[in-house]
Amino acid sequence: MSSTIRLPDILANWPCQLSINPHHEKVSMESHKWMEDYKVLPEHAQARFNRCDFPLLVALAYPDVCEEQLRIISDFHMWFFLFDEITDVKSGKTTGELSENVINTMRDPSNPLPRSVENPTFLEMSQDLWLRVYSFSVPKSAQDLFVYTKEYIEDVVTEAEDRDKKYVRNVANYFDIRRGTAAPMVIYFLGLLHVELPDEVLNHPSVQKLTELAGDLIAIHNDIYSYNIERVHGTHGHNLVTVVMKEKTLRVQAAVDYCAAMFHQISAEFLDRLGNLPKFTPEEEKALKIHCACILNWPVALDEWSFLSQRYFESERFQIRRTRTLNLAVQKEGWEYDTISPRVEV
């Protein structure tokens, strides 16, 4: 097996210009302070978390929202990725217990928090965040965000249960859960908090398929870039590269290239559908335009942030961006998915 991975430039011809929200610096400082004040993570883990610079991702992904909305979205991403950080080291059972409490807090953050629970400070964060979400948002958009965040959390529980069993899914079944754990509808509705996108528009077959394709692009892009660091932590069983390796009997580079080919195939259909959407009322068109701008911009924002932050490539990120090559990480002991047979699925 090769000791390096070559990253394909999957966004070479993507039709979207990168921009950044003008409120980024102020909101970034406020959002980091908001999270750090809760002291959920120990100091060394908090420092590592800060190097991921999630407020930068938000500022790139939502360049046109107002300062108040940007702050909510930034805090949401800090909370969202913190949940991911916490549950990555939990069993399916303990993830399920935390998730139930988080969902109850999201549903009605005005209720008193439960006592004598694990991760109580995270629930306090959840309460503060969701009170502000409901206060700022159009009611329907807030409710939609709750529904999709709940689905994401439930799929994270399933991911943790898979991890307990060292269970690698096939490609079709992987996308069934990855469309939840990648949380595309969550990140898209964060851009719609200030407007109402009617169900008649969102559930129109053309819009629904376009949004699904956009989410698949986010998942594939993320899995290609995150695969190496996930090998280090033993979480790469829930990664398309590993899934393709197991199903197609491929080595790492061939699996990465296969994923890139999937990205290009899906992106071609996505861009074609984006240019051929049906017409709606002027008010519906306004909300749909915001939605489409967001789903078109997200891959560019994700790509740029991946090389500016230390989330995936750490201190070597600039060199990796120049060369598109990185050293293949050693798999965490006991989590060598290359030697684990997938469960037979029917």
Coordinates of C-alpha atoms in Angstrom, one line a residue:
M1 CA 0.0 0.0 0.0
S2 CA 1.3 3.5 -0.9
S3 CA 2.5 5.6 2.0
T4 CA 0.9 8.8 0.5
I5 CA -2.5 10.0 -0.6
R6 CA -3.0 12.3 -3.6
L7 CA -6.0 14.6 -3.0
P8 CA -8.0 15.2 -6.2
D9 CA -8.9 18.8 -7.0
I10 CA -12.6 18.1 -7.1
L11 CA -13.7 21.8 -7.2
A12 CA -11.4 22.9 -10.0
N13 CA -14.3 24.1 -12.2
W14 CA -16.9 24.9 -9.6
P15 CA -19.0 27.9 -10.7
C16 CA -18.9 29.9 -7.4
Q17 CA -16.7 32.7 -6.2
L18 CA -15.4 32.6 -2.6
S19 CA -16.4 35.5 -0.3
I20 CA -16.4 36.1 3.5
N21 CA -18.9 37.7 5.8
P22 CA -17.8 41.2 6.8
H23 CA -18.7 40.5 10.5
H24 CA -16.4 37.6 10.7
E25 CA -13.7 38.9 13.1
K26 CA -16.1 40.3 15.7
V27 CA -18.4 37.3 15.6
S28 CA -15.4 34.9 15.7
M29 CA -14.1 36.4 18.9
E30 CA -17.5 36.4 20.6
S31 CA -18.3 32.8 19.5
H32 CA -15.0 31.4 20.8
K33 CA -15.5 33.2 24.1
W34 CA -19.1 31.9 24.4
M35 CA -17.9 28.3 24.1
E36 CA -14.8 28.7 26.2
D37 CA -16.8 30.2 29.1
Y38 CA -18.7 26.9 29.5
K39 CA -15.4 25.0 29.9
V40 CA -16.9 21.8 28.5
L41 CA -13.4 20.6 27.2
P42 CA -10.2 20.4 29.1
E43 CA -7.6 23.1 28.2
H44 CA -5.6 21.0 25.8
A45 CA -8.7 19.7 24.0
Q46 CA -10.1 23.3 23.8
A47 CA -6.9 24.5 22.2
R48 CA -7.1 21.8 19.6
F49 CA -10.8 22.6 19.0
N50 CA -10.0 26.3 18.6
R51 CA -7.4 25.4 15.9
C52 CA -10.3 24.1 13.8
D53 CA -11.6 27.7 13.5
F54 CA -15.3 26.8 12.9
P55 CA -16.3 30.5 12.9
L56 CA -14.2 30.9 9.8
L57 CA -16.1 28.1 8.1
V58 CA -19.3 29.9 9.0
A59 CA -18.2 33.2 7.7
L60 CA -17.2 31.6 4.3
A61 CA -20.4 29.6 4.1
Y62 CA -22.8 32.4 5.0
P63 CA -21.2 35.5 3.5
D64 CA -24.4 37.5 3.2
V65 CA -26.3 37.1 6.5
C66 CA -26.5 39.8 9.1
E67 CA -24.3 40.0 12.2
E68 CA -26.9 38.6 14.6
Q69 CA -27.6 35.6 12.3
L70 CA -23.9 35.0 11.7
R71 CA -23.4 34.9 15.5
I72 CA -26.2 32.4 16.0
I73 CA -24.9 30.2 13.1
S74 CA -21.3 30.5 14.5
D75 CA -22.4 29.4 18.0
F76 CA -24.5 26.7 16.4
H77 CA -21.5 25.3 14.6
M78 CA -19.4 25.4 17.8
W79 CA -22.1 23.5 19.6
F80 CA -22.7 21.2 16.6
F81 CA -19.0 20.2 16.3
L82 CA -18.6 19.9 20.1
F83 CA -21.4 17.4 20.1
D84 CA -19.5 15.5 17.4
E85 CA -16.3 15.7 19.5
I86 CA -18.1 14.4 22.6
T87 CA -19.9 11.6 20.9
D88 CA -16.9 10.3 18.9
V89 CA -15.5 8.8 22.1
K90 CA -18.8 7.6 23.5
S91 CA -20.6 4.2 23.1
G92 CA -23.9 3.9 21.4
K93 CA -25.7 3.7 24.7
T94 CA -24.2 6.8 26.3
T95 CA -24.5 8.7 23.0
G96 CA -28.2 7.8 23.0
E97 CA -28.6 9.0 26.6
L98 CA -27.0 12.3 25.9
S99 CA -28.9 12.7 22.7
E100 CA -32.3 12.3 24.4
N101 CA -31.5 15.1 26.8
V102 CA -30.2 17.3 24.0
I103 CA -33.3 16.8 21.9
N104 CA -35.6 17.6 24.8
T105 CA -33.7 20.8 25.5
M106 CA -33.9 21.8 21.9
R107 CA -37.6 21.1 21.7
D108 CA -38.4 23.5 24.5
P109 CA -35.3 25.3 25.9
S110 CA -37.5 27.3 28.4
N111 CA -38.0 24.1 30.5
P112 CA -35.7 23.5 33.4
L113 CA -32.7 21.3 32.6
P114 CA -32.6 17.7 34.0
R115 CA -30.4 17.2 37.1
S116 CA -27.7 14.5 37.7
V117 CA -27.0 13.9 34.0
E118 CA -23.7 13.4 32.1
N119 CA -22.4 16.5 30.3
P120 CA -24.7 19.0 32.1
T121 CA -22.7 22.0 30.9
F122 CA -23.3 20.9 27.3
L123 CA -27.0 21.0 28.0
E124 CA -26.6 24.5 29.4
M125 CA -25.0 25.5 26.1
S126 CA -27.8 23.8 24.2
Q127 CA -30.4 25.7 26.2
D128 CA -28.8 29.1 25.6
L129 CA -28.3 28.5 21.9
W130 CA -31.8 27.3 21.2
L131 CA -33.4 30.1 23.1
R132 CA -31.7 32.5 20.7
V133 CA -32.5 30.4 17.7
Y134 CA -36.2 30.5 18.5
S135 CA -36.1 34.2 19.4
F136 CA -34.4 35.3 16.1
S137 CA -35.9 32.9 13.6
V138 CA -39.1 32.8 11.5
P139 CA -41.2 30.2 13.4
K140 CA -41.4 27.7 10.5
S141 CA -37.6 27.9 9.8
A142 CA -36.9 27.3 13.5
Q143 CA -39.2 24.3 13.6
D144 CA -37.6 22.9 10.4
L145 CA -34.1 23.4 12.0
F146 CA -35.2 21.5 15.1
V147 CA -36.6 18.6 13.0
Y148 CA -33.4 18.3 10.9
T149 CA -31.1 18.7 13.9
K150 CA -33.1 16.0 15.7
E151 CA -32.6 13.7 12.8
Y152 CA -28.9 14.4 12.7
I153 CA -28.6 13.6 16.4
E154 CA -30.5 10.3 16.0
D155 CA -28.2 9.3 13.1
V156 CA -25.1 10.1 15.2
V157 CA -26.4 7.6 17.7
T158 CA -26.6 5.0 14.9
E159 CA -23.1 5.9 13.9
A160 CA -21.9 5.3 17.5
E161 CA -23.7 2.0 17.5
D162 CA -21.9 1.0 14.2
R163 CA -18.6 2.1 15.8
D164 CA -19.2 -0.1 18.8
K165 CA -19.5 -3.1 16.4
K166 CA -16.7 -2.0 14.0
Y167 CA -19.4 -2.2 11.4
V168 CA -18.6 -0.9 7.9
R169 CA -21.7 -0.3 5.7
N170 CA -22.0 -0.8 2.0
V171 CA -22.2 2.3 -0.2
A172 CA -25.9 2.5 -0.5
N173 CA -26.6 2.0 3.2
Y174 CA -23.8 4.3 4.1
F175 CA -25.4 7.2 2.2
D176 CA -28.7 6.4 4.0
I177 CA -27.1 7.4 7.3
R178 CA -24.5 9.9 6.0
R179 CA -27.2 12.1 4.7
G180 CA -28.1 12.5 8.3
T181 CA -24.6 12.7 10.0
A182 CA -23.3 15.2 7.4
A183 CA -26.3 17.3 8.4
P184 CA -26.9 19.1 5.1
M185 CA -30.4 20.2 5.9
V186 CA -29.2 21.6 9.2
I187 CA -26.5 23.7 7.6
Y188 CA -28.8 24.8 4.8
F189 CA -31.6 25.9 7.2
L190 CA -29.2 27.9 9.3
G191 CA -29.0 30.2 6.2
L192 CA -32.8 30.4 6.1
L193 CA -33.6 31.3 9.7
H194 CA -34.7 34.8 8.6
V195 CA -37.0 33.7 5.8
E196 CA -39.7 31.1 5.3
L197 CA -39.2 28.4 2.6
P198 CA -42.6 26.9 2.2
D199 CA -43.0 23.1 2.2
E200 CA -44.5 23.3 -1.2
V201 CA -41.2 24.6 -2.5
L202 CA -38.8 22.5 -0.3
N203 CA -40.7 19.3 -1.0
H204 CA -41.1 19.9 -4.7
P205 CA -39.4 16.9 -6.4
S206 CA -36.9 19.1 -8.3
V207 CA -35.9 21.1 -5.2
Q208 CA -35.8 18.0 -3.0
K209 CA -33.5 16.2 -5.4
L210 CA -31.3 19.2 -5.8
T211 CA -30.9 19.6 -2.1
E212 CA -30.1 15.9 -1.7
L213 CA -27.4 16.0 -4.4
A214 CA -25.9 19.1 -2.7
G215 CA -25.8 17.2 0.6
D216 CA -24.1 14.2 -1.0
L217 CA -21.4 16.6 -2.4
I218 CA -20.7 17.9 1.0
A219 CA -20.5 14.4 2.5
I220 CA -18.1 13.2 -0.3
H221 CA -15.9 16.2 -0.1
N222 CA -15.7 16.0 3.7
D223 CA -14.9 12.3 3.7
I224 CA -12.1 12.6 1.2
Y225 CA -10.4 15.4 3.2
S226 CA -11.1 14.0 6.7
Y227 CA -10.2 10.3 6.0
N228 CA -6.6 10.6 7.0
I229 CA -7.1 12.3 10.4
E230 CA -10.0 9.9 11.1
R231 CA -7.6 7.0 10.7
V232 CA -5.6 8.5 13.5
H233 CA -8.6 8.5 15.8
G234 CA -10.2 5.3 14.7
T235 CA -13.4 6.9 13.4
H236 CA -12.8 6.2 9.7
G237 CA -15.3 3.3 9.7
H238 CA -17.9 6.0 9.1
N239 CA -16.2 7.4 6.0
L240 CA -16.9 6.9 2.3
V241 CA -13.3 6.1 1.5
T242 CA -13.3 3.1 3.9
V243 CA -16.8 2.1 2.7
V244 CA -15.6 2.1 -0.9
M245 CA -12.4 0.2 0.0
K246 CA -14.4 -2.6 1.6
E247 CA -17.2 -2.8 -1.0
K248 CA -15.0 -2.5 -4.1
T249 CA -11.8 -4.2 -2.7
L250 CA -9.7 -1.1 -3.4
R251 CA -6.6 0.4 -1.8
V252 CA -6.8 3.9 -0.3
Q253 CA -5.8 5.9 -3.4
A254 CA -8.1 4.0 -5.7
A255 CA -10.9 4.5 -3.2
V256 CA -10.2 8.2 -3.0
D257 CA -10.2 8.5 -6.8
Y258 CA -13.5 6.5 -6.9
C259 CA -15.0 9.0 -4.4
A260 CA -13.8 11.9 -6.6
A261 CA -15.4 10.3 -9.6
M262 CA -18.7 10.1 -7.7
F263 CA -18.3 13.7 -6.7
H264 CA -17.9 14.8 -10.4
Q265 CA -20.9 12.6 -11.5
I266 CA -23.1 14.0 -8.8
S267 CA -21.9 17.6 -9.4
A268 CA -22.8 17.4 -13.1
E269 CA -26.3 16.4 -12.2
F270 CA -26.5 19.0 -9.5
L271 CA -25.5 21.9 -11.7
D272 CA -27.8 20.8 -14.5
R273 CA -30.8 20.7 -12.1
L274 CA -29.8 24.0 -10.5
G275 CA -30.2 25.7 -13.9
N276 CA -33.6 24.1 -14.6
L277 CA -35.7 24.7 -11.5
P278 CA -39.4 25.3 -11.8
K279 CA -41.0 28.7 -11.2
F280 CA -42.7 29.7 -8.0
T281 CA -44.3 32.8 -6.6
P282 CA -42.1 35.9 -6.2
E283 CA -41.9 35.5 -2.4
E284 CA -41.1 31.8 -2.8
E285 CA -38.5 32.5 -5.4
K286 CA -36.8 34.9 -3.0
A287 CA -36.4 32.2 -0.3
L288 CA -35.4 29.6 -2.9
K289 CA -32.7 31.9 -4.3
I290 CA -31.2 32.2 -0.8
H291 CA -31.3 28.4 -0.4
C292 CA -29.7 27.8 -3.8
A293 CA -27.0 30.3 -3.2
C294 CA -26.2 28.6 0.1
I295 CA -26.0 25.0 -1.3
L296 CA -23.9 26.3 -4.2
N297 CA -21.5 28.1 -1.9
W298 CA -21.0 25.5 0.7
P299 CA -18.5 23.2 -1.2
V300 CA -16.3 26.2 -1.9
A301 CA -16.4 27.4 1.7
L302 CA -15.7 23.9 3.0
D303 CA -12.7 23.5 0.6
E304 CA -11.2 26.8 1.6
W305 CA -11.7 26.3 5.3
S306 CA -10.2 22.8 5.1
F307 CA -6.8 24.3 4.1
L308 CA -6.9 27.5 6.2
S309 CA -7.8 25.8 9.5
Q310 CA -6.0 22.9 11.2
R311 CA -9.1 20.6 11.3
Y312 CA -7.9 18.0 8.8
F313 CA -4.3 18.7 7.8
E314 CA -2.9 20.4 10.9
S315 CA 0.4 22.2 10.5
E316 CA 1.0 20.7 7.0
R317 CA -2.1 22.2 5.5
F318 CA -0.4 24.8 3.3
Q319 CA 2.1 22.3 1.9
I320 CA -0.7 19.8 1.3
R321 CA -2.6 22.5 -0.5
R322 CA 0.4 23.1 -2.8
T323 CA 1.3 19.5 -3.5
R324 CA -2.2 17.9 -3.1
T325 CA -0.3 15.1 -1.4
L326 CA -0.2 13.9 2.2
N327 CA 1.4 11.1 4.2
L328 CA -1.0 8.2 4.9
A329 CA -1.6 8.1 8.7
V330 CA -1.2 4.9 10.7
Q331 CA -4.5 3.4 11.8
K332 CA -5.3 3.5 15.5
E333 CA -4.5 0.2 17.1
G334 CA -7.6 -1.9 17.3
W335 CA -9.4 0.1 14.6
E336 CA -7.6 -1.3 11.5
Y337 CA -10.7 -1.3 9.2
D338 CA -8.5 -2.5 6.4
T339 CA -8.5 -5.9 8.1
I340 CA -12.1 -6.0 9.2
S341 CA -14.6 -7.6 7.0
P342 CA -17.9 -5.8 6.4
R343 CA -21.1 -7.3 7.6
V344 CA -23.0 -9.0 4.8
E345 CA -26.0 -6.7 4.0
V346 CA -29.1 -7.7 2.1

